[in-house]
Short mmCIF file of N, CA, C and O in Angstrom, two decimals:
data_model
loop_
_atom_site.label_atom_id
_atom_site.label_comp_id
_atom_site.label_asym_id
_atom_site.label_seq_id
_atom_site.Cartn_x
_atom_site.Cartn_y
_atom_site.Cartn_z
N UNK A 17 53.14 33.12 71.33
CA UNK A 17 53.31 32.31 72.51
C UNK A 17 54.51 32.82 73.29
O UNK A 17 55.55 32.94 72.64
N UNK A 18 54.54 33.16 74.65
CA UNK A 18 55.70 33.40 75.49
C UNK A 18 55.97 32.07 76.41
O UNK A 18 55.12 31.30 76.87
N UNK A 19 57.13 32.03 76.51
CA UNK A 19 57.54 31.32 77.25
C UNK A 19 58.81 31.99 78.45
O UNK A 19 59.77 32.68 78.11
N UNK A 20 58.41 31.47 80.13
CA UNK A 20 59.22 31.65 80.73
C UNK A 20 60.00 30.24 81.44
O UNK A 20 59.39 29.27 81.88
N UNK A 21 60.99 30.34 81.42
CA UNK A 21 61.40 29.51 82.50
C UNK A 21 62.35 29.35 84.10
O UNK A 21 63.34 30.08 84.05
N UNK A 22 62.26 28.79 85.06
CA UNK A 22 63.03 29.10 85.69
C UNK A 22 63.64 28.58 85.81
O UNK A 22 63.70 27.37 85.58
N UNK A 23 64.91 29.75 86.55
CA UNK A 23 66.38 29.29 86.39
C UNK A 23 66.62 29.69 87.44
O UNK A 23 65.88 30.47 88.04
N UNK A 24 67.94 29.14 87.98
CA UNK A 24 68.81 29.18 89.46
C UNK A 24 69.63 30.29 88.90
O UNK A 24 70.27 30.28 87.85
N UNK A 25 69.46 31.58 90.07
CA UNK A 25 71.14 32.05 89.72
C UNK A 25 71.87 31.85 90.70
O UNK A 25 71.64 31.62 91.89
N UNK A 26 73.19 32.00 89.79
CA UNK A 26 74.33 32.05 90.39
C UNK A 26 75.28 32.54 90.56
O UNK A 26 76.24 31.96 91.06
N UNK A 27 75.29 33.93 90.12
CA UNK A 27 76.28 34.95 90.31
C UNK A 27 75.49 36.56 89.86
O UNK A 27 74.93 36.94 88.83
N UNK A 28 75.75 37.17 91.04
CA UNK A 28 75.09 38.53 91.21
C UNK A 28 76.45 39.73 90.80
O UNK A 28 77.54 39.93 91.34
N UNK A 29 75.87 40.26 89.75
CA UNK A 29 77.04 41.32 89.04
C UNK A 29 76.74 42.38 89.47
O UNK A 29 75.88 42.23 90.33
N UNK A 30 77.10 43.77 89.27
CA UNK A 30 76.60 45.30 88.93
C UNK A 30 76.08 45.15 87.85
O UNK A 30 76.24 44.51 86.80
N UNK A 31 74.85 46.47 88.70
CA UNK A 31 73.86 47.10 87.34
C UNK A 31 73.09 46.02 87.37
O UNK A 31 73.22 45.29 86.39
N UNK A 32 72.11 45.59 88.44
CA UNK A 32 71.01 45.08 88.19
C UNK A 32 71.06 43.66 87.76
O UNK A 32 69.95 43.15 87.79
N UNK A 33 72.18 42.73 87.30
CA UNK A 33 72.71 41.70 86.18
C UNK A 33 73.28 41.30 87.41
O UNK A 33 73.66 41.78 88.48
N UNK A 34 73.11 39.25 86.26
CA UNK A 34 72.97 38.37 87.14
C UNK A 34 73.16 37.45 85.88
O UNK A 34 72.76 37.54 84.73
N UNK A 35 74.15 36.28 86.73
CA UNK A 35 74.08 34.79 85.89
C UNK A 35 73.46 33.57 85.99
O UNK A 35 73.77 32.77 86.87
N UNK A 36 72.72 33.38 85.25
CA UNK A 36 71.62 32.38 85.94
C UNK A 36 72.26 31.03 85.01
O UNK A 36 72.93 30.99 83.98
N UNK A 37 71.69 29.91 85.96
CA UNK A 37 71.75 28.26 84.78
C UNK A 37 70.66 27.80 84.61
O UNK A 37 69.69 28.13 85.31
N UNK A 38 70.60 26.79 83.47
CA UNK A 38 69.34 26.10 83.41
C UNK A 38 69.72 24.90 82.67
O UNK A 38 69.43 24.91 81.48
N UNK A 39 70.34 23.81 83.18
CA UNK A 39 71.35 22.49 83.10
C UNK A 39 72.27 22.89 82.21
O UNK A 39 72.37 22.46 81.06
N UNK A 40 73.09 23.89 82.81
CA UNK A 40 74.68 23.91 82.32
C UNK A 40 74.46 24.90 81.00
O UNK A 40 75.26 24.78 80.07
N UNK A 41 73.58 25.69 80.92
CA UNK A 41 73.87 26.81 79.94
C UNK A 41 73.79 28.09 80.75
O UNK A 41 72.66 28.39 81.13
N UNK A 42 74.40 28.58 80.96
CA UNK A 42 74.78 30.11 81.27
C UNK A 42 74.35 31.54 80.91
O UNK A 42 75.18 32.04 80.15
N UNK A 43 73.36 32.35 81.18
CA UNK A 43 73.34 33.32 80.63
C UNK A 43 73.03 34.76 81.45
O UNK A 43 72.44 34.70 82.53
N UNK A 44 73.42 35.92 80.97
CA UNK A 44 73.45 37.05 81.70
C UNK A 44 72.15 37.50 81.88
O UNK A 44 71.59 37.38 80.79
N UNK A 45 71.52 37.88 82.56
CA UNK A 45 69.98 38.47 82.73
C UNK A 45 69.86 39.94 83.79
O UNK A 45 70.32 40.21 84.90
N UNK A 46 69.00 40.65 82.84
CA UNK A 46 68.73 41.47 84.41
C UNK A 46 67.36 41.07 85.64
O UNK A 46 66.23 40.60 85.52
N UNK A 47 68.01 41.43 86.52
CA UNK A 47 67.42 41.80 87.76
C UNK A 47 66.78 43.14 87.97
O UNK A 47 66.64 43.52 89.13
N UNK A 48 66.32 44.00 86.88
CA UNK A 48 66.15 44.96 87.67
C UNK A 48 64.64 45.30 87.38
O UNK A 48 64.38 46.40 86.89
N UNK A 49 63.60 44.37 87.67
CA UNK A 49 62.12 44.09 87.65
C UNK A 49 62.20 43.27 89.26
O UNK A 49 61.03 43.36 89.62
N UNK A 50 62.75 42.74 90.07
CA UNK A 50 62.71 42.28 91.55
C UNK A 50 63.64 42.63 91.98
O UNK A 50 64.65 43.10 91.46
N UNK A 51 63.41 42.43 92.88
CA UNK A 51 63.60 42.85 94.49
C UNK A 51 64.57 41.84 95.11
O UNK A 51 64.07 40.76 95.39
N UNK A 52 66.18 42.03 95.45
CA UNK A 52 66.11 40.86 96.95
C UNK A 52 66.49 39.89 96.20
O UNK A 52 66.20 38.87 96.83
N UNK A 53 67.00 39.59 95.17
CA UNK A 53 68.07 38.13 94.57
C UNK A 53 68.98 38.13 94.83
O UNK A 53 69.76 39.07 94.71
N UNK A 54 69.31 36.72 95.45
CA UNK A 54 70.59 36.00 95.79
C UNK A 54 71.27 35.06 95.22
O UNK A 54 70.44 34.34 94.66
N UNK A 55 72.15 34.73 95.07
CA UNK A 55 73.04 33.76 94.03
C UNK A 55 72.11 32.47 94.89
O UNK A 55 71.73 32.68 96.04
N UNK A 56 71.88 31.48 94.37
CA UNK A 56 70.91 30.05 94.61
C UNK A 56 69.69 30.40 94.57
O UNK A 56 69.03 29.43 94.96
N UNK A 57 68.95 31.37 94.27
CA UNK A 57 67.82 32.02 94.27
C UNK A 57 67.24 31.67 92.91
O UNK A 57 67.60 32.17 91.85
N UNK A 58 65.92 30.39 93.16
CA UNK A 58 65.33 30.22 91.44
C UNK A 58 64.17 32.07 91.54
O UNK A 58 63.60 32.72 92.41
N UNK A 59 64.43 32.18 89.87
CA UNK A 59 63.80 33.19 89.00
C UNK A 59 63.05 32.36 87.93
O UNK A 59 63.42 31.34 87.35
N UNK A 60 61.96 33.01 87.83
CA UNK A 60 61.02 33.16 86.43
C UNK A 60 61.81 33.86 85.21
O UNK A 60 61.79 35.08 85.32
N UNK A 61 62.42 33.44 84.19
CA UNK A 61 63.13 34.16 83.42
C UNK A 61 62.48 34.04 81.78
O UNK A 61 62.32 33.01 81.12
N UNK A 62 62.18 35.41 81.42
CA UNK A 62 61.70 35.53 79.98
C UNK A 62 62.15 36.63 79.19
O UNK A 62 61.82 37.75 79.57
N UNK A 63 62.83 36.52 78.15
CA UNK A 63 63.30 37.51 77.50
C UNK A 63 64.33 38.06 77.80
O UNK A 63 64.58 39.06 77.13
N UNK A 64 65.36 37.69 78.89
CA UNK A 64 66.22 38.04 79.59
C UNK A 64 66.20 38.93 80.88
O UNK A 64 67.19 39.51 81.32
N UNK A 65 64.90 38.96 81.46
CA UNK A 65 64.69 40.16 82.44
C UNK A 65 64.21 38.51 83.47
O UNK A 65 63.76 37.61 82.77
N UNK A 66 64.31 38.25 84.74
CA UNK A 66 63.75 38.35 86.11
C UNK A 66 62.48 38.67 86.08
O UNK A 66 62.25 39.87 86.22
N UNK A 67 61.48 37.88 85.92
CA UNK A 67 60.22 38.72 86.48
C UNK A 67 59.36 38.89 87.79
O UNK A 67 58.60 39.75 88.24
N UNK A 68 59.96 37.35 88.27
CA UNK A 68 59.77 37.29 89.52
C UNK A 68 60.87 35.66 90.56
O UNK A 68 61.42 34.76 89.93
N UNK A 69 60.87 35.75 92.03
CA UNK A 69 61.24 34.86 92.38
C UNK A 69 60.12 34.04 92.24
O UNK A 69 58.98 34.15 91.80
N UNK A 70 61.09 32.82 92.97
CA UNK A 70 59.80 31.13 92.82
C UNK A 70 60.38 30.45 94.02
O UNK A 70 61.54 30.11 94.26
N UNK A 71 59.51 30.36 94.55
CA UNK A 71 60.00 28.63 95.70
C UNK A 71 60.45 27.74 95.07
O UNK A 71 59.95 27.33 94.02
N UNK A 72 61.83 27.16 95.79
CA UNK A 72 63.05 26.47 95.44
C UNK A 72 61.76 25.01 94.63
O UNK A 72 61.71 24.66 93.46
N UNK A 73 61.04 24.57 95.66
CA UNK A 73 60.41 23.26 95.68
C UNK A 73 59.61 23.25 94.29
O UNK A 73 59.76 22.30 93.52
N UNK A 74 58.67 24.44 93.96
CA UNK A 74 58.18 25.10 92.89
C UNK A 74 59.12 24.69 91.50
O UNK A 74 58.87 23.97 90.53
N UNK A 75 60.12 25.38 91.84
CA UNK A 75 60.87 24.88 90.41
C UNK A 75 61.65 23.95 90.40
O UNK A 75 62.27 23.96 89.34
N UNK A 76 61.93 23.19 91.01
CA UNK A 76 62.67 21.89 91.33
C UNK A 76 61.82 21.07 90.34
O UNK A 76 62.26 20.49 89.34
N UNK A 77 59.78 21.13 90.99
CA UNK A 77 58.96 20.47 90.01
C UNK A 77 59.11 20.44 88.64
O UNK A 77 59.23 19.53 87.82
N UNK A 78 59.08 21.62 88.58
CA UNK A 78 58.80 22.56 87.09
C UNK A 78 60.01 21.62 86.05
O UNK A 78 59.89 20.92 85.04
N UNK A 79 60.93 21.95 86.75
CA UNK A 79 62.39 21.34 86.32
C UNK A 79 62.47 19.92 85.87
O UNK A 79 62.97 19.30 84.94
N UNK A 80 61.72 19.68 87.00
CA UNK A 80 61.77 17.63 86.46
C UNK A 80 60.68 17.08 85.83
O UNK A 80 60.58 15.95 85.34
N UNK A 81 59.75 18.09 85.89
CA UNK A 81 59.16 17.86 84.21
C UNK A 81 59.43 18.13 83.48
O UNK A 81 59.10 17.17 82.79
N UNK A 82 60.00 18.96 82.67
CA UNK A 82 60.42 19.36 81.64
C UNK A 82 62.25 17.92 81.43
O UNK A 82 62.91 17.34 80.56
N UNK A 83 62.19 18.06 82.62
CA UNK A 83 63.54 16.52 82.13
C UNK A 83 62.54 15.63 81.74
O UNK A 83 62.55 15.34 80.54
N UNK A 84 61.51 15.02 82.55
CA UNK A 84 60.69 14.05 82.11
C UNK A 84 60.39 14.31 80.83
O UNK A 84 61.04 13.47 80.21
N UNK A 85 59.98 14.77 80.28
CA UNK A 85 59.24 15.39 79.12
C UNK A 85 60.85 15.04 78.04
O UNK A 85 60.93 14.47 76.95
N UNK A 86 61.57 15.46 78.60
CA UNK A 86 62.89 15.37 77.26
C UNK A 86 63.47 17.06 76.85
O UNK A 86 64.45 17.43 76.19
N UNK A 87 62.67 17.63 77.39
CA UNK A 87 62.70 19.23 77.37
C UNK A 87 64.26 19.43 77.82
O UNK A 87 64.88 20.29 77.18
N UNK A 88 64.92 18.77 78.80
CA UNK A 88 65.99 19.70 79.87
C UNK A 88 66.80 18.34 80.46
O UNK A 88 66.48 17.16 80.31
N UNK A 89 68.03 18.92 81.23
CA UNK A 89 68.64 18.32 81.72
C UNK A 89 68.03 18.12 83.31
O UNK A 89 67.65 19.17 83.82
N UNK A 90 67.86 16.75 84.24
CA UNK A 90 67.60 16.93 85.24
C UNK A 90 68.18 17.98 85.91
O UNK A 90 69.27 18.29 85.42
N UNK A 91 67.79 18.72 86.99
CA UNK A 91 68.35 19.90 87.98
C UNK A 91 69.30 19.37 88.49
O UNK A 91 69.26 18.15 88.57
N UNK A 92 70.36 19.99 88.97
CA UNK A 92 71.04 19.59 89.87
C UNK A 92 71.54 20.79 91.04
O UNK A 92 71.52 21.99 90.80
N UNK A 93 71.93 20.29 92.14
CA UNK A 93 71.60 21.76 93.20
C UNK A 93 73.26 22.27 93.22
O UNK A 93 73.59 23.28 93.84
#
């Protein structure tokens, strides 16, 4: 079973790398599978790579189900 989820980043490094959140956990990921990421920019994230962007509204959903569910912390912007 794979699982991706998305995450907001928020800080664009060198070399492709990027810090993304997903309610207050932090982690380094690459970017270098897309194109065109910006720090507030939600990503599809699996395995630590970016696989693709997502509409903000898209994962906002995604997000507050998985709070509903008990999965996650509500989003916060």
């Amino acid at each position: 079973m794979c699982l991706a989820l998305p995450v907001r980043v928020v800080e664009i490094r060198d070399g492709d790398m990027a810090v993304v959140d997903l309610g207050g956990v932090r982690k380094e990921i690459s970017l270098a599978l897309v194109d065109g990421v910006s720090a507030g920019d939600f990503v599809i994230l699996h395995v630590g790579y970016a696989l693709t962007r997502l509409d903000p509204a898209e994962a906002e959903r995604t997000l507050a189900t998985f709070a509903a569910a008990g999965l996650a912390e509500p989003a916060s912007a």
